[in-house]
Amino acid sequence: MFGDLFEEDFSFISNNHCGKGKKSKPRDSEPPAPRDFTNLSGIKNQGGTCYLNSLLQTLLFTPEFRGNALFSLGPEELGTLDDSSKPDAKVRLIPLQLQRLFAQLLLLDQQAASTTDLTESFGWNSHEEMRQHDVQELNRILFSALETSLVGTSGHDLINRLYHGIVVNQIVCKECKNISERQEDFLDLTVAVKGVAGLEEALWNMYVEEEYFENENLYRCGACDKLVEASKSAKLRKLPPFLTISLLRFNFDFEKCERYKETSCYTFPIQINLRPFCEQTEMDDSEYMYELFSVIIHKGGCYGGHYHVYIRDVDELGNWQLQEEEDRLIEDKALRDTENAEEMENPLAVLKGILSEEESKQLPVDQLGQKLLEKKGVSWNKKYRKQYGALRKYLQNHPQIFQFSPVENKVGLKEKHKLPLKSDSQGQDLQSRPQKNDVQWNSEKKPTGPRDSSAGGHWFDLNDSKVQPIKEKDIEKQFQGKESAYMLFYRKSQLKRPPEARGNPGYRIPEHLLNEMNAANTELQKKRAECDSANNGIDLQLHLSSCYKFHNGALHPSLTWKESVVDLTIDRRKTLGDLRQSVFQMLESWEGDMILSIAKPLPAGLHLYQMLDGDELTLDSIGLADGADVFVWNGKEVGGTKVMTGPDHEPVVINVLRLAEYNEGGKGQHFTESQHVFSCSTKLGDLRRALAPSGGIMLKNGSGPDKEAKNWEVFLEEDMKETVKSVGLTDGCSVLILDSHDQSFVSVSSGNLTAFTYDISWLQVKNFCRKDDEEKHVKITATIETVMSDIKMKAIRELQLEEKLANDSCLRPVSGNGKLLSPVPEDYTVKEAELKMGSLLGLCHGKAPTSTQLFLYFIVGSDENASPEMEIVVEETASVKE
């Protein structure tokens, strides 16, 4: 019906990361967040249901609807949700789901409730069905659905009792005084916004002003049976306990043929006296007094936006807290702004001063402009219009200060008493009936004493899942602009709330729903405790000193890794003392002191860093993260050997290469490789004496362990006082030891390996001869002149394969996507095979081609995708036919 007029624009919806070591969980497994300090629950947005959420919150905070009407209906009348699947059971789903939702909003400890079950009971199973309604239309649809659902129950007249009112339209013949009358029922009143200053003026236009049939526009009187002069008017005949008013902010511009939203200033009072608009006016004033308790607000334009609602908490169920300091700062700023405005001759102060001097406290706008000219010697247009706009518009834009009557074109100060006008423009005596200005004054006049106890509670802004307290004066922010009031809800001031309802969210809720909510809260608390424990639990790996031995500067398990490590899960918020106590309980046989140290598995073995100290500190504060390794020992020795700890004693694994001659008539040199462990604080001189006791030169690979091994640098004599760590040797770095007979390859003066013929190369070989061994691979160190047959034999030995495999195997390069390429001839060198540093070779069955042979791929058939790829070795001189 409305197209996308009320489709939600999520840019208007106000919208946290796990710390290190926290366990991540699927979002669905997280229990809903508890209520915040307001102790009120919001409603989740299903993806376009902010209008529904705003209306449901309004109904919830209408105590007479919630408690006296809806909750008074029991299972004997509505049935139960458990019976909804039974074919013969009569279950009234809509009121049952509404009861359940209200119980959740009142009692369930969660930040926001879901309306999914309720909307499904409406038959709304898609976003398309939900997005076509605006709040006013939804209000009528929901009431109609409720009335239909409650037919045959004691709540059949629920809507009628609370919201039904009557308007009577009358036409009076000026000749025979015959009255033609038509009565209309209403659940809400729709009032104009365009060209109207506020709600009182709109109601005056609708229910006080008369329309006249005269001159060319006469009325045919049924009694006179002729065209006559007549007057037409409307009055409120019956007032409901709750008055719903829809503001007609969305209009259509017929000249531009487009929709638009009316954003001009439109005031509405907190309290309003409806006597002037009623047909019967003889009752006590209290019968006509209404108080605002809900304002549904639309934020956005006519093609999209977002709804939220301001609600007064009549039963004082929420917790209303605004920081006093913040309030004081706001008040101080307002005071300073007022003082500055008066000093700078802000038009606000000037106009207030002029009106305060008037005895009548009311002036026609033209006279106000003239008095401004007389007082300041300059006109409004000349001094203020450029910055503030026209005088009339300026007065309308400050409804909290000026009482402006657009019909009479008069203005007065709102906080001062206003005198009624004695006559209208036609000279008629109007003393006998209430004036428009009287209506405005009576409705906006604030009581001098405390507000009647029936009013109750503070105001809250309920914006889908978010609930926050606001002040009553914040309502004035919704008088105008793109974010402004759209629906108003008033309740009769006469309505009293029983003392037992104040601050009691469970008031009048049926017992079965109380039990359901209690059970749900118990389950929520259980889930939150489990989730809290999971989110704050850290898994530690405890390494027991009795299962380790210390050698080569590091700790090594004397058993298997699984037997040496004990897993422990503990809350990160517990203290180190709690951890120590937990370990004591796990290790009942432990004797003597227990020291806990942070450990780190290194290639050289397990190494210890700082000891954990301060039993009163939490594990989180000392930096113990999830997955940390903790060594449990006596703090002195392991297996009788003193343990060196700390970052200065961290062990480093170094690859040591030496140049060696081939023993079997091979060509050139090759390299042997071995691994040694040293402390990072070991002096380089000590390292050289350990690796080359008979003397020699030591070089390091300047490019690091994973780079091309070409840039070898010589450690000079002055470097021998440095430590392993200070010269940049880390885990996996390589050093090359050249004995005295190899030193001719090195230019010691420059420190570079300038004359070395055979660059070092690194290759990887993976076993493809056995399917179950494909993941096993070894790293082979060679020079660029090493032949492939030697690499093959070394790989067979490293892979611990049978020597006879050498006669029926070859090396084949492996491409980036894992495909085996052509075998490399065994007499090729690394350089001739064009193998790069780190190339991967596969050890495969079959003989490699010689230098005079070709290795070819072929398929049988025309479909290359379906036919298997096959291989063949042929001589270069073979014919195609052969």
XYZ file of N, CA and C in Angstrom, residues 361-539:
537
model
N 0.477 41.130 27.794
C 1.394 40.021 27.521
C 1.132 39.380 26.163
N 0.318 40.046 25.309
C 0.054 39.568 23.960
C 0.094 40.754 23.007
N 0.638 40.487 21.824
C 0.744 41.545 20.820
C 0.517 40.950 19.436
N -0.132 41.681 18.547
C -0.087 41.259 17.144
C 1.372 41.289 16.668
N 1.702 40.407 15.783
C 3.085 40.286 15.325
C 3.566 41.589 14.686
N 2.675 42.274 13.969
C 3.067 43.542 13.335
C 3.453 44.584 14.383
N 2.676 44.649 15.482
C 2.988 45.616 16.544
C 4.300 45.258 17.238
N 4.589 43.936 17.382
C 5.847 43.511 17.987
C 7.016 43.996 17.143
N 6.871 43.919 15.812
C 7.916 44.418 14.916
C 8.096 45.918 15.036
N 6.961 46.651 15.212
C 7.021 48.105 15.338
C 7.702 48.495 16.645
N 7.402 47.778 17.743
C 8.013 48.086 19.035
C 9.513 47.777 19.024
N 9.904 46.746 18.260
C 11.321 46.450 18.106
C 12.033 47.606 17.417
N 11.394 48.180 16.393
C 11.966 49.319 15.668
C 12.102 50.524 16.596
N 11.068 50.744 17.438
C 11.095 51.898 18.337
C 12.176 51.735 19.404
N 12.341 50.516 19.898
C 13.265 50.288 21.006
C 14.711 50.254 20.549
N 14.991 49.640 19.408
C 16.369 49.442 18.955
C 16.756 50.380 17.813
N 15.769 51.069 17.265
C 16.062 51.987 16.178
C 16.381 51.294 14.868
N 16.049 50.042 14.758
C 16.291 49.292 13.534
C 15.219 48.224 13.402
N 14.816 47.925 12.185
C 13.739 46.953 11.969
C 14.267 45.508 12.043
N 13.318 44.593 12.221
C 13.676 43.160 12.243
C 14.336 42.757 10.921
N 13.758 43.175 9.809
C 14.267 42.757 8.509
C 15.696 43.226 8.276
N 15.996 44.430 8.754
C 17.314 44.991 8.514
C 18.363 44.374 9.436
N 17.980 44.071 10.699
C 18.961 43.614 11.681
C 19.060 42.083 11.779
N 17.928 41.403 11.661
C 17.944 39.978 11.995
C 17.506 39.032 10.867
N 16.785 39.514 9.864
C 16.165 38.607 8.899
C 17.183 37.734 8.161
N 18.327 38.329 7.782
C 19.320 37.574 7.017
C 19.809 36.350 7.787
N 19.970 36.511 9.107
C 20.502 35.407 9.916
C 19.414 34.495 10.465
N 18.253 35.087 10.835
C 17.245 34.316 11.560
C 15.957 34.087 10.774
N 15.820 34.663 9.609
C 14.593 34.479 8.843
C 13.512 35.467 9.245
N 12.317 35.267 8.707
C 11.199 36.177 8.974
C 10.803 36.105 10.449
N 10.238 37.219 10.965
C 9.861 37.305 12.370
C 8.821 36.247 12.732
N 7.825 36.082 11.904
C 6.760 35.093 12.172
C 7.353 33.683 12.257
N 8.243 33.364 11.332
C 8.868 32.025 11.335
C 9.748 31.843 12.567
N 10.434 32.915 12.962
C 11.298 32.847 14.141
C 10.473 32.556 15.396
N 9.334 33.184 15.514
C 8.465 32.944 16.667
C 7.957 31.505 16.682
N 7.606 30.980 15.498
C 7.135 29.599 15.403
C 8.232 28.599 15.765
N 9.475 28.939 15.473
C 10.594 28.026 15.716
C 11.034 27.990 17.173
N 10.397 28.841 18.026
C 10.739 28.852 19.450
C 9.469 28.661 20.285
N 8.782 27.502 20.074
C 7.497 27.290 20.770
C 7.657 27.129 22.272
N 8.869 26.785 22.739
C 9.052 26.628 24.174
C 9.061 27.965 24.909
N 9.193 29.081 24.149
C 9.260 30.420 24.759
C 8.034 31.253 24.391
N 7.659 31.225 23.107
C 6.572 32.083 22.637
C 5.302 31.276 22.419
N 4.187 31.847 22.842
C 2.876 31.272 22.546
C 2.330 32.009 21.326
N 2.420 31.352 20.159
C 2.079 32.004 18.903
C 0.759 31.449 18.376
N -0.160 32.343 18.065
C -1.447 31.955 17.496
C -1.481 32.376 16.037
N -1.297 31.447 15.098
C -1.253 31.831 13.681
C -2.584 32.371 13.155
N -3.701 31.892 13.751
C -5.005 32.378 13.279
C -5.200 33.847 13.661
N -4.931 34.177 14.944
C -5.070 35.558 15.420
C -3.853 36.407 15.087
N -2.768 35.739 14.648
C -1.521 36.432 14.330
C -1.019 37.229 15.525
N -1.138 36.604 16.737
C -0.691 37.251 17.960
C 0.317 36.369 18.673
N 1.121 37.001 19.497
C 2.185 36.282 20.191
C 2.297 36.781 21.620
N 2.635 35.867 22.547
C 2.881 36.224 23.933
C 3.946 35.309 24.498
N 4.358 35.627 25.718
C 5.332 34.771 26.388
C 4.626 33.568 26.990
N 5.137 32.408 26.775
C 4.464 31.202 27.194
C 4.365 31.084 28.714
N 5.418 31.562 29.407
C 5.432 31.371 30.856
C 4.623 32.438 31.594
N 4.070 33.409 30.886
C 3.257 34.464 31.514
C 1.773 34.212 31.261
N 0.910 34.721 32.150
C -0.540 34.535 31.996
C -1.036 35.300 30.777
N -1.952 34.673 30.052
C -2.492 35.299 28.840
C -3.938 35.704 29.084
N -4.323 36.914 28.639
C -5.696 37.364 28.776
C -6.501 36.946 27.559
N -7.745 36.449 27.734
C -8.542 36.015 26.585
C -8.962 37.215 25.728
N -9.120 36.941 24.441
C -9.601 37.976 23.522
C -11.089 38.181 23.733
N -11.546 39.419 23.560
C -12.959 39.724 23.827
C -13.834 39.557 22.604
N -13.275 39.658 21.434
C -14.117 39.536 20.253
C -13.307 38.999 19.103
N -13.991 38.346 18.170
C -13.303 37.834 16.989
C -13.337 38.882 15.903
N -12.861 38.529 14.749
C -12.740 39.493 13.642
C -14.084 39.949 13.135
N -15.181 39.219 13.406
C -16.500 39.594 12.915
C -17.304 40.361 13.963
N -16.630 40.642 15.124
C -17.316 41.439 16.135
C -18.268 40.653 16.995
N -18.310 39.332 16.907
C -19.200 38.521 17.716
C -18.684 38.433 19.143
N -19.593 38.348 20.105
C -19.208 38.201 21.510
C -18.823 36.758 21.773
N -17.553 36.579 22.151
C -17.063 35.223 22.361
C -16.822 34.924 23.824
N -17.324 35.808 24.737
C -17.093 35.567 26.148
C -17.821 34.313 26.620
N -18.869 33.946 25.898
C -19.680 32.819 26.354
C -19.071 31.465 26.031
N -18.064 31.427 25.156
C -17.452 30.134 24.846
C -15.935 30.247 24.942
N -15.233 29.137 25.179
C -13.787 29.187 25.380
C -13.069 29.630 24.125
N -12.012 30.378 24.324
C -11.228 30.872 23.206
C -10.084 29.921 22.886
N -9.587 30.033 21.668
C -8.466 29.192 21.248
C -7.264 29.412 22.155
N -7.006 30.673 22.495
C -5.857 30.938 23.352
C -6.056 30.366 24.750
N -7.338 30.351 25.225
C -7.626 29.710 26.511
C -7.269 28.240 26.452
N -7.613 27.605 25.334
C -7.337 26.181 25.188
C -5.839 25.927 25.252
N -5.120 26.744 24.528
C -3.679 26.552 24.500
C -3.073 26.769 25.877
N -3.558 27.780 26.566
C -2.990 28.052 27.894
C -3.328 26.923 28.863
N -4.586 26.502 28.883
C -5.004 25.474 29.831
C -4.258 24.172 29.596
N -4.006 23.854 28.326
C -3.369 22.567 28.024
C -1.885 22.592 28.332
N -1.260 23.775 28.241
C 0.184 23.823 28.421
C 0.588 24.259 29.820
N -0.400 24.712 30.625
C -0.080 25.184 31.969
C 0.432 24.032 32.819
N 1.565 24.202 33.439
C 2.174 23.175 34.276
C 1.701 23.375 35.716
N 1.377 22.327 36.437
C 1.005 22.479 37.839
C 2.171 23.015 38.653
N 1.838 23.893 39.623
C 2.902 24.503 40.414
C 3.495 23.529 41.406
N 2.702 22.592 41.907
C 3.187 21.608 42.870
C 3.704 20.379 42.165
N 4.012 19.303 42.933
C 4.474 18.049 42.348
C 3.403 17.463 41.444
N 3.825 16.777 40.430
C 2.873 16.147 39.511
C 2.060 15.098 40.258
N 0.793 14.951 39.877
C -0.079 13.954 40.503
C 0.562 12.575 40.424
N 0.380 11.813 41.463
C 1.041 10.507 41.538
C 0.609 9.576 40.435
N -0.535 9.840 39.802
C -0.974 8.978 38.716
C -0.063 9.071 37.520
N 0.645 10.208 37.403
C 1.528 10.380 36.244
C 2.676 9.385 36.291
N 3.352 9.295 37.416
C 4.380 8.268 37.627
C 5.554 8.343 36.686
N 6.678 7.863 37.167
C 7.798 7.464 36.347
C 8.535 8.526 35.564
N 9.673 8.101 35.043
C 10.523 8.922 34.198
C 10.372 8.499 32.739
N 11.050 9.230 31.875
C 10.983 8.953 30.435
C 12.203 8.160 29.985
N 11.977 7.280 29.007
C 13.043 6.479 28.410
C 12.913 6.530 26.891
N 14.046 6.423 26.232
C 14.086 6.290 24.772
C 14.329 4.820 24.460
N 13.344 4.159 23.872
C 13.465 2.743 23.516
C 13.680 2.653 22.014
N 14.884 2.301 21.636
C 15.310 2.314 20.239
C 15.761 0.904 19.872
N 14.799 0.070 19.451
C 15.061 -1.360 19.206
C 15.710 -1.987 20.445
N 16.935 -2.496 20.313
C 17.579 -3.186 21.437
C 18.119 -2.226 22.492
N 18.225 -0.960 22.159
C 18.856 0.006 23.058
C 17.809 0.766 23.858
N 18.043 0.856 25.183
C 17.159 1.616 26.071
C 18.020 2.592 26.862
N 17.622 3.860 26.879
C 18.380 4.839 27.660
C 17.427 5.880 28.245
N 17.767 6.407 29.417
C 16.895 7.405 30.047
C 17.010 8.753 29.357
N 15.930 9.502 29.357
C 15.930 10.866 28.824
C 15.170 11.754 29.800
N 15.240 13.046 29.571
C 14.491 13.997 30.389
C 13.217 14.408 29.657
N 12.243 14.835 30.435
C 10.968 15.227 29.843
C 11.143 16.362 28.841
N 12.090 17.254 29.127
C 12.286 18.386 28.217
C 12.892 17.957 26.884
N 13.464 16.729 26.831
C 13.996 16.233 25.556
C 12.900 16.028 24.526
N 11.643 15.940 24.983
C 10.527 15.745 24.056
C 10.421 16.915 23.092
N 10.790 18.118 23.574
C 10.702 19.290 22.706
C 11.612 19.177 21.484
N 12.658 18.320 21.575
C 13.535 18.128 20.416
C 12.784 17.491 19.251
N 11.656 16.841 19.555
C 10.909 16.122 18.517
C 9.770 16.945 17.934
N 9.786 18.257 18.189
C 8.746 19.119 17.621
C 8.940 19.327 16.123
N 10.173 19.267 15.639
C 10.418 19.608 14.243
C 11.666 18.901 13.739
N 11.843 18.931 12.421
C 13.042 18.381 11.797
C 12.817 17.000 11.206
N 13.900 16.458 10.658
C 13.816 15.123 10.040
C 13.594 14.023 11.063
N 13.974 14.299 12.316
C 13.644 13.383 13.404
C 12.601 14.072 14.264
N 11.361 13.641 14.137
C 10.278 14.352 14.827
C 9.141 13.394 15.152
N 8.265 13.855 16.023
C 7.151 13.030 16.498
C 6.245 12.619 15.340
N 5.753 11.379 15.428
C 4.882 10.848 14.374
C 3.545 10.370 14.946
N 3.576 9.788 16.149
C 2.343 9.386 16.835
C 2.442 9.774 18.308
N 1.303 10.247 18.871
C 1.244 10.653 20.270
C 0.221 9.789 21.001
N 0.560 9.404 22.229
C -0.338 8.576 23.030
C -0.572 9.279 24.372
N -1.851 9.586 24.656
C -2.232 10.235 25.893
C -3.093 9.286 26.731
N -2.968 9.384 28.053
C -3.818 8.610 28.968
C -4.538 9.573 29.901
N -5.735 9.170 30.301
C -6.515 10.013 31.194
C -5.786 10.205 32.508
N -5.734 11.454 32.975
C -5.048 11.739 34.226
C -5.741 11.079 35.404
N -7.024 10.766 35.241
C -7.786 10.145 36.316
C -7.322 8.717 36.625
N -6.717 8.084 35.652
C -6.336 6.677 35.832
C -5.288 6.557 36.931
N -5.605 5.788 37.937
C -4.691 5.594 39.067
C -4.080 4.198 38.996
N -2.865 4.091 39.472
C -2.199 2.797 39.539
C -2.143 2.332 40.985
N -2.438 1.072 41.236
C -2.389 0.565 42.615
C -0.963 0.569 43.138
N -0.779 0.776 44.433
C 0.581 0.829 45.002
C 1.391 -0.427 44.728
N 0.711 -1.601 44.709
C 1.450 -2.848 44.512
C 1.984 -3.005 43.089
N 1.514 -2.149 42.163
C 2.021 -2.224 40.789
C 3.318 -1.462 40.615
N 3.584 -0.476 41.498
C 4.771 0.360 41.357
C 6.042 -0.472 41.542
N 6.904 -0.444 40.565
C 8.184 -1.142 40.636
C 8.061 -2.657 40.655
N 6.919 -3.180 40.247
C 6.685 -4.629 40.283
C 6.407 -5.148 38.880
N 7.451 -5.608 38.154
C 7.235 -6.066 36.774
C 6.386 -7.325 36.684
N 6.287 -8.084 37.775
C 5.491 -9.315 37.735
C 4.029 -9.108 38.097
N 3.619 -7.850 38.258
C 2.246 -7.564 38.684
C 1.238 -8.096 37.667
N 0.326 -8.951 38.143
C -0.783 -9.521 37.383
C -0.363 -10.455 36.246
N 0.901 -10.813 36.171
C 1.317 -11.786 35.154
C 0.841 -13.170 35.587
N 0.195 -13.952 34.703
C -0.297 -15.288 35.070
C 0.825 -16.178 35.619
N 0.425 -17.091 36.507
C 1.407 -17.917 37.208
C 2.215 -18.784 36.245
N 1.570 -19.322 35.207
C 2.317 -20.196 34.282
C 3.410 -19.419 33.549
N 3.171 -18.121 33.273
C 4.202 -17.314 32.627
C 5.295 -16.932 33.615
N 4.920 -16.701 34.878
C 5.930 -16.434 35.908
C 6.865 -17.621 36.036
N 6.297 -18.830 36.065
C 7.119 -20.039 36.174
C 8.021 -20.211 34.959
N 7.473 -19.919 33.776
C 8.270 -20.049 32.546
C 9.436 -19.068 32.546
N 9.182 -17.831 32.980
C 10.252 -16.834 32.993
C 11.301 -17.148 34.054
N 10.866 -17.674 35.220
C 11.822 -18.064 36.257
C 12.745 -19.164 35.756
N 12.161 -20.166 35.081
C 12.967 -21.265 34.536
C 13.910 -20.752 33.451
N 13.418 -19.821 32.616
C 14.259 -19.269 31.541
C 15.410 -18.460 32.115
N 15.156 -17.711 33.194
C 16.229 -16.936 33.823
C 17.274 -17.842 34.452
N 16.830 -18.944 35.054
C 17.774 -19.914 35.617
C 18.663 -20.490 34.528
N 18.063 -20.827 33.386
C 18.837 -21.376 32.269
C 19.784 -20.325 31.698
N 19.334 -19.065 31.636
C 20.199 -17.990 31.146
C 21.417 -17.811 32.041
N 21.188 -17.819 33.357
C 22.304 -17.668 34.291
C 23.300 -18.804 34.133
N 22.794 -20.014 33.938
C 23.663 -21.178 33.743
C 24.493 -21.025 32.476
N 23.854 -20.622 31.390
C 24.566 -20.459 30.118
C 25.593 -19.335 30.194
N 25.224 -18.247 30.881
C 26.175 -17.139 31.000
C 27.385 -17.543 31.823
N 27.151 -18.341 32.875
C 28.272 -18.812 33.683
C 29.185 -19.705 32.862
N 28.573 -20.594 32.041
C 29.369 -21.486 31.189
C 30.133 -20.685 30.145
N 29.449 -19.710 29.543
C 30.095 -18.892 28.511
C 31.194 -18.029 29.113
N 30.927 -17.484 30.293
C 31.917 -16.657 30.975
C 33.163 -17.477 31.296
N 32.933 -18.702 31.750
C 34.060 -19.578 32.057
C 34.832 -19.931 30.796
N 34.092 -20.191 29.714
C 34.758 -20.553 28.453
C 35.533 -19.373 27.878
N 34.951 -18.169 27.959
C 35.610 -16.991 27.399
C 36.832 -16.577 28.205
N 36.810 -16.889 29.509
C 37.912 -16.489 30.371
C 38.829 -17.648 30.737
N 38.486 -18.852 30.266
C 39.342 -20.000 30.548
C 40.553 -20.018 29.628
N 41.695 -20.358 30.169
C 42.907 -20.508 29.360
C 43.454 -21.917 29.560
N 43.938 -22.504 28.473
C 44.536 -23.832 28.526
C 46.038 -23.686 28.688
